[in-house]
Amino acid sequence: MSKSESVFEMALEQLGDAAQRLNLNASTLRVLSHCERELTVALPVVMDDGRIEVFTGHRVQHSSARGPCKGGIRFHHDVSIDEVKALSMWMTWKCAVVNIPYGGAKGGITVDVTKLTKNEIRRLTRRYTVAMLPIIGSHSDIPAPDVNTSAETMGWIMDTVSMFRGSTVLDIVTGKSIELGGSLGRREATGRGVMFNALELLKRVDQAPSETSVSVQGFGNVGSVSADLLQKEGCRIVAVSDVSGAYYKEDGLPITDMIEYCKSSQNGLLDGFDAPGMTKISNTELLELDVDLLVPAALEKQITEKNADKIKAKFIVEGANGPVTPVAEKILLSKDKYVVPDILANSGGVVVSYFEWVQSIQSFFWDEDEVNRNLKRVIVNSFKSVWEMAEREKVDLRNAAMMIAVDRVARALDARGIFP
Ligand code: GLU
């Protein structure tokens, strides 16, 4: 893999920038540039027709300096160890910037879920869970949903661990269904966090939500909820997309109907959805639309040096992890755009994961208002710290967020010392 293709290189570059501004000592930077633990496993699965397929799975723990490792598991055909390493490092910074007591981890299986039946995915998930048993744990590494995984997947993981332990373990995963001790508000939490971040940014630049047009790339858990909640706050959602294409309507899309449609559509996609006045555009056109706010909520590396100078949106709020490459970000910043970085913008999910974990440990559950109120408090305060750091240090929002996060992790490392 060439350097420019590596997502982990991109994560290292962002760390290097923050380390330089923080004057971080070389030893600490060396430690933080490595992932603590990487586990790659072969996962044989009996397919419905009796054939045995073997899939590859990973779990990477980047840092446990500030607490147990935390992070989602994604099922995607592009999953690689390089990507999982980058995502695990971003989880470390994400948990640190919002100051929740976790380190960072991530997991993934290289699989095209559209080619498997539900039973096959369930067996694959259970096999992956058992393969990861030596390193996951309620107080060491707690998985959660990510791309193409959901509350249902978490239920299978929780059940598998419980079968092996001989008793029901609630705090081994977050993002569980409510029936299994999940938290109210967790499913919507990442999108709700995106919305809070967008509103905080708009407030700082004196722009009313009612005068803000938005395009959202991705209509999964993050994109759909972000679009829905931003619309409820008065924004005009002119375009959304998923792998079936992009959908455009100048005076605003019927987001509620689109979400409803996806509940029973093939693979949960928008394919076949129709509404008066709506047209289909390409994913490239969606990214380059003349809107105020762009929420990339799909995968990494969507805005690169190839399309950065065509992006017209003034505000970019990263619903996905790593959608803007460092070179692209420099181009955007040179045109006075604002990029709310992933580690802050999409942190709502892991913040409510933390609330869920606390509730699971205590077996004492909060109402939805309490969850949402606490989420808002964490996001609003974190945004404020990042904004103030950016102004004080005269840096962009990613650098500011990274400086806060890396500094917190470095201090924890320093306080603990290096074993032995
Ligand atoms: N996968 C989500 C993320 O990237 C959530 C992780 C979690 O809740 O642990 O932030």
GROMACS .gro file of N, CA and C in nm, residues 263-354:
model
  276
  263LYS      N    1  -3.700   0.157   0.605
  263LYS     CA    2  -3.727   0.052   0.706
  263LYS      C    3  -3.768  -0.078   0.640
  264SER      N    4  -3.832  -0.069   0.520
  264SER     CA    5  -3.876  -0.194   0.458
  264SER      C    6  -3.817  -0.214   0.318
  265SER      N    7  -3.724  -0.127   0.276
  265SER     CA    8  -3.668  -0.141   0.140
  265SER      C    9  -3.555  -0.244   0.139
  266GLN      N   10  -3.519  -0.285   0.017
  266GLN     CA   11  -3.412  -0.384   0.001
  266GLN      C   12  -3.280  -0.331   0.059
  267ASN      N   13  -3.221  -0.405   0.150
  267ASN     CA   14  -3.097  -0.366   0.218
  267ASN      C   15  -3.104  -0.229   0.287
  268GLY      N   16  -3.225  -0.182   0.314
  268GLY     CA   17  -3.241  -0.053   0.382
  268GLY      C   18  -3.199   0.066   0.297
  269LEU      N   19  -3.198   0.048   0.163
  269LEU     CA   20  -3.151   0.157   0.075
  269LEU      C   21  -3.266   0.242   0.022
  270LEU      N   22  -3.233   0.362  -0.024
  270LEU     CA   23  -3.331   0.455  -0.079
  270LEU      C   24  -3.374   0.418  -0.222
  271ASP      N   25  -3.307   0.322  -0.282
  271ASP     CA   26  -3.336   0.282  -0.420
  271ASP      C   27  -3.486   0.266  -0.442
  272GLY      N   28  -3.539   0.336  -0.545
  272GLY     CA   29  -3.682   0.325  -0.576
  272GLY      C   30  -3.767   0.429  -0.507
  273PHE      N   31  -3.710   0.507  -0.415
  273PHE     CA   32  -3.789   0.611  -0.347
  273PHE      C   33  -3.822   0.722  -0.445
  274ASP      N   34  -3.944   0.771  -0.438
  274ASP     CA   35  -3.980   0.881  -0.528
  274ASP      C   36  -4.061   0.985  -0.451
  275ALA      N   37  -4.046   1.111  -0.491
  275ALA     CA   38  -4.124   1.219  -0.431
  275ALA      C   39  -4.138   1.328  -0.536
  276PRO      N   40  -4.250   1.404  -0.533
  276PRO     CA   41  -4.269   1.509  -0.634
  276PRO      C   42  -4.156   1.611  -0.630
  277GLY      N   43  -4.102   1.643  -0.746
  277GLY     CA   44  -3.997   1.745  -0.754
  277GLY      C   45  -3.858   1.696  -0.721
  278MET      N   46  -3.846   1.568  -0.686
  278MET     CA   47  -3.714   1.516  -0.649
  278MET      C   48  -3.642   1.463  -0.772
  279THR      N   49  -3.511   1.487  -0.782
  279THR     CA   50  -3.435   1.429  -0.894
  279THR      C   51  -3.318   1.350  -0.839
  280LYS      N   52  -3.263   1.265  -0.925
  280LYS     CA   53  -3.144   1.189  -0.883
  280LYS      C   54  -3.019   1.258  -0.937
  281ILE      N   55  -2.918   1.268  -0.854
  281ILE     CA   56  -2.790   1.324  -0.898
  281ILE      C   57  -2.681   1.224  -0.860
  282SER      N   58  -2.558   1.253  -0.898
  282SER     CA   59  -2.451   1.159  -0.863
  282SER      C   60  -2.393   1.197  -0.727
  283ASN      N   61  -2.321   1.103  -0.670
  283ASN     CA   62  -2.256   1.126  -0.542
  283ASN      C   63  -2.158   1.244  -0.552
  284THR      N   64  -2.086   1.251  -0.667
  284THR     CA   65  -1.992   1.361  -0.689
  284THR      C   66  -2.066   1.494  -0.688
  285GLU      N   67  -2.180   1.499  -0.757
  285GLU     CA   68  -2.258   1.624  -0.760
  285GLU      C   69  -2.304   1.663  -0.620
  286LEU      N   70  -2.344   1.562  -0.541
  286LEU     CA   71  -2.391   1.591  -0.404
  286LEU      C   72  -2.282   1.663  -0.325
  287LEU      N   73  -2.160   1.609  -0.333
  287LEU     CA   74  -2.051   1.668  -0.255
  287LEU      C   75  -2.020   1.811  -0.299
  288GLU      N   76  -2.043   1.838  -0.429
  288GLU     CA   77  -2.004   1.968  -0.484
  288GLU      C   78  -2.120   2.068  -0.493
  289LEU      N   79  -2.234   2.034  -0.432
  289LEU     CA   80  -2.351   2.123  -0.438
  289LEU      C   81  -2.324   2.257  -0.371
  290ASP      N   82  -2.394   2.358  -0.421
  290ASP     CA   83  -2.381   2.492  -0.364
  290ASP      C   84  -2.473   2.505  -0.242
  291VAL      N   85  -2.431   2.443  -0.131
  291VAL     CA   86  -2.510   2.447  -0.008
  291VAL      C   87  -2.425   2.515   0.100
  292ASP      N   88  -2.489   2.545   0.214
  292ASP     CA   89  -2.412   2.605   0.323
  292ASP      C   90  -2.337   2.500   0.402
  293LEU      N   91  -2.405   2.387   0.429
  293LEU     CA   92  -2.349   2.286   0.518
  293LEU      C   93  -2.343   2.150   0.450
  294LEU      N   94  -2.228   2.089   0.458
  294LEU     CA   95  -2.213   1.953   0.402
  294LEU      C   96  -2.178   1.858   0.517
  295VAL      N   97  -2.255   1.749   0.526
  295VAL     CA   98  -2.227   1.649   0.628
  295VAL      C   99  -2.185   1.519   0.558
  296PRO      N  100  -2.054   1.494   0.546
  296PRO     CA  101  -2.013   1.365   0.491
  296PRO      C  102  -2.030   1.260   0.600
  297ALA      N  103  -2.125   1.169   0.581
  297ALA     CA  104  -2.156   1.071   0.685
  297ALA      C  105  -2.151   0.930   0.627
  298ALA      N  106  -2.051   0.907   0.539
  298ALA     CA  107  -2.037   0.773   0.479
  298ALA      C  108  -1.903   0.713   0.523
  299LEU      N  109  -1.805   0.713   0.434
  299LEU     CA  110  -1.678   0.647   0.467
  299LEU      C  111  -1.562   0.747   0.462
  300GLU      N  112  -1.440   0.694   0.479
  300GLU     CA  113  -1.320   0.778   0.476
  300GLU      C  114  -1.293   0.831   0.335
  301LYS      N  115  -1.209   0.933   0.330
  301LYS     CA  116  -1.148   0.983   0.206
  301LYS      C  117  -1.248   1.016   0.095
  302GLN      N  118  -1.352   1.091   0.129
  302GLN     CA  119  -1.450   1.134   0.029
  302GLN      C  120  -1.411   1.268  -0.030
  303ILE      N  121  -1.346   1.351   0.051
  303ILE     CA  122  -1.299   1.481   0.002
  303ILE      C  123  -1.147   1.475   0.002
  304THR      N  124  -1.090   1.473  -0.117
  304THR     CA  125  -0.946   1.454  -0.132
  304THR      C  126  -0.890   1.572  -0.213
  305GLU      N  127  -0.761   1.564  -0.246
  305GLU     CA  128  -0.704   1.674  -0.327
  305GLU      C  129  -0.770   1.682  -0.464
  306LYS      N  130  -0.839   1.574  -0.504
  306LYS     CA  131  -0.903   1.574  -0.637
  306LYS      C  132  -1.030   1.659  -0.642
  307ASN      N  133  -1.107   1.662  -0.533
  307ASN     CA  134  -1.233   1.738  -0.540
  307ASN      C  135  -1.243   1.852  -0.439
  308ALA      N  136  -1.140   1.871  -0.355
  308ALA     CA  137  -1.150   1.971  -0.247
  308ALA      C  138  -1.179   2.111  -0.301
  309ASP      N  139  -1.116   2.148  -0.413
  309ASP     CA  140  -1.139   2.286  -0.459
  309ASP      C  141  -1.274   2.303  -0.528
  310LYS      N  142  -1.349   2.192  -0.542
  310LYS     CA  143  -1.484   2.204  -0.601
  310LYS      C  144  -1.592   2.208  -0.493
  311ILE      N  145  -1.552   2.190  -0.368
  311ILE     CA  146  -1.652   2.189  -0.260
  311ILE      C  147  -1.697   2.333  -0.234
  312LYS      N  148  -1.829   2.355  -0.241
  312LYS     CA  149  -1.877   2.492  -0.223
  312LYS      C  150  -1.928   2.519  -0.081
  313ALA      N  151  -1.964   2.415  -0.008
  313ALA     CA  152  -2.018   2.436   0.126
  313ALA      C  153  -1.917   2.510   0.213
  314LYS      N  154  -1.967   2.602   0.291
  314LYS     CA  155  -1.880   2.680   0.381
  314LYS      C  156  -1.850   2.600   0.508
  315PHE      N  157  -1.948   2.519   0.548
  315PHE     CA  158  -1.934   2.444   0.673
  315PHE      C  159  -1.935   2.294   0.644
  316ILE      N  160  -1.837   2.223   0.697
  316ILE     CA  161  -1.832   2.078   0.678
  316ILE      C  162  -1.828   2.015   0.817
  317VAL      N  163  -1.925   1.932   0.845
  317VAL     CA  164  -1.931   1.867   0.977
  317VAL      C  165  -1.915   1.717   0.950
  318GLU      N  166  -1.804   1.660   1.000
  318GLU     CA  167  -1.768   1.523   0.963
  318GLU      C  168  -1.848   1.418   1.041
  319GLY      N  169  -1.959   1.374   0.983
  319GLY     CA  170  -2.038   1.268   1.045
  319GLY      C  171  -1.965   1.135   1.042
  320ALA      N  172  -1.888   1.112   0.934
  320ALA     CA  173  -1.809   0.989   0.921
  320ALA      C  174  -1.673   1.007   0.988
  321ASN      N  175  -1.598   0.901   0.997
  321ASN     CA  176  -1.460   0.910   1.044
  321ASN      C  177  -1.368   0.927   0.923
  322GLY      N  178  -1.287   1.031   0.926
  322GLY     CA  179  -1.186   1.052   0.822
  322GLY      C  180  -1.234   1.082   0.682
  323PRO      N  181  -1.348   1.154   0.664
  323PRO     CA  182  -1.395   1.178   0.526
  323PRO      C  183  -1.310   1.280   0.449
  324VAL      N  184  -1.235   1.365   0.521
  324VAL     CA  185  -1.155   1.468   0.454
  324VAL      C  186  -1.007   1.436   0.475
  325THR      N  187  -0.930   1.425   0.367
  325THR     CA  188  -0.787   1.395   0.382
  325THR      C  189  -0.713   1.522   0.425
  326PRO      N  190  -0.594   1.506   0.484
  326PRO     CA  191  -0.520   1.625   0.529
  326PRO      C  192  -0.493   1.726   0.416
  327VAL      N  193  -0.457   1.678   0.297
  327VAL     CA  194  -0.429   1.771   0.185
  327VAL      C  195  -0.557   1.846   0.149
  328ALA      N  196  -0.669   1.772   0.141
  328ALA     CA  197  -0.797   1.834   0.108
  328ALA      C  198  -0.834   1.938   0.212
  329GLU      N  199  -0.806   1.906   0.338
  329GLU     CA  200  -0.843   1.999   0.445
  329GLU      C  201  -0.768   2.131   0.429
  330LYS      N  202  -0.641   2.123   0.392
  330LYS     CA  203  -0.562   2.246   0.373
  330LYS      C  204  -0.626   2.332   0.264
  331ILE      N  205  -0.673   2.266   0.157
  331ILE     CA  206  -0.738   2.341   0.048
  331ILE      C  207  -0.867   2.407   0.099
  332LEU      N  208  -0.945   2.332   0.176
  332LEU     CA  209  -1.072   2.387   0.228
  332LEU      C  210  -1.045   2.506   0.321
  333LEU      N  211  -0.944   2.489   0.406
  333LEU     CA  212  -0.914   2.595   0.503
  333LEU      C  213  -0.862   2.720   0.434
  334SER      N  214  -0.789   2.699   0.324
  334SER     CA  215  -0.735   2.816   0.252
  334SER      C  216  -0.849   2.896   0.188
  335LYS      N  217  -0.968   2.833   0.178
  335LYS     CA  218  -1.083   2.906   0.124
  335LYS      C  219  -1.177   2.947   0.237
  336ASP      N  220  -1.121   2.957   0.357
  336ASP     CA  221  -1.195   3.004   0.475
  336ASP      C  222  -1.317   2.920   0.510
  337LYS      N  223  -1.308   2.791   0.485
  337LYS     CA  224  -1.419   2.705   0.525
  337LYS      C  225  -1.395   2.652   0.666
  338TYR      N  226  -1.501   2.606   0.727
  338TYR     CA  227  -1.490   2.548   0.862
  338TYR      C  228  -1.509   2.398   0.852
  339VAL      N  229  -1.419   2.321   0.913
  339VAL     CA  230  -1.436   2.176   0.918
  339VAL      C  231  -1.446   2.134   1.065
  340VAL      N  232  -1.564   2.088   1.106
  340VAL     CA  233  -1.574   2.034   1.243
  340VAL      C  234  -1.525   1.890   1.234
  341PRO      N  235  -1.413   1.859   1.302
  341PRO     CA  236  -1.348   1.729   1.281
  341PRO      C  237  -1.428   1.613   1.338
  342ASP      N  238  -1.414   1.499   1.272
  342ASP     CA  239  -1.482   1.376   1.312
  342ASP      C  240  -1.476   1.346   1.462
  343ILE      N  241  -1.359   1.364   1.522
  343ILE     CA  242  -1.346   1.322   1.663
  343ILE      C  243  -1.438   1.402   1.754
  344LEU      N  244  -1.480   1.520   1.709
  344LEU     CA  245  -1.578   1.598   1.784
  344LEU      C  246  -1.717   1.581   1.721
  345ALA      N  247  -1.722   1.595   1.588
  345ALA     CA  248  -1.852   1.599   1.518
  345ALA      C  249  -1.934   1.472   1.538
  346ASN      N  250  -1.868   1.354   1.535
  346ASN     CA  251  -1.948   1.232   1.545
  346ASN      C  252  -1.930   1.161   1.680
  347SER      N  253  -1.887   1.239   1.780
  347SER     CA  254  -1.860   1.179   1.911
  347SER      C  255  -1.986   1.145   1.990
  348GLY      N  256  -2.103   1.191   1.943
  348GLY     CA  257  -2.227   1.167   2.017
  348GLY      C  258  -2.252   1.018   2.042
  349GLY      N  259  -2.213   0.934   1.945
  349GLY     CA  260  -2.235   0.790   1.959
  349GLY      C  261  -2.159   0.733   2.077
  350VAL      N  262  -2.032   0.763   2.083
  350VAL     CA  263  -1.953   0.703   2.191
  350VAL      C  264  -1.986   0.769   2.327
  351VAL      N  265  -2.031   0.894   2.324
  351VAL     CA  266  -2.070   0.958   2.450
  351VAL      C  267  -2.190   0.882   2.509
  352VAL      N  268  -2.290   0.853   2.424
  352VAL     CA  269  -2.406   0.780   2.478
  352VAL      C  270  -2.372   0.633   2.501
  353SER      N  271  -2.272   0.580   2.428
  353SER     CA  272  -2.222   0.446   2.462
  353SER      C  273  -2.170   0.445   2.606
  354TYR      N  274  -2.101   0.551   2.642
  354TYR     CA  275  -2.050   0.563   2.779
  354TYR      C  276  -2.166   0.566   2.879
   0.00000   0.00000   0.00000
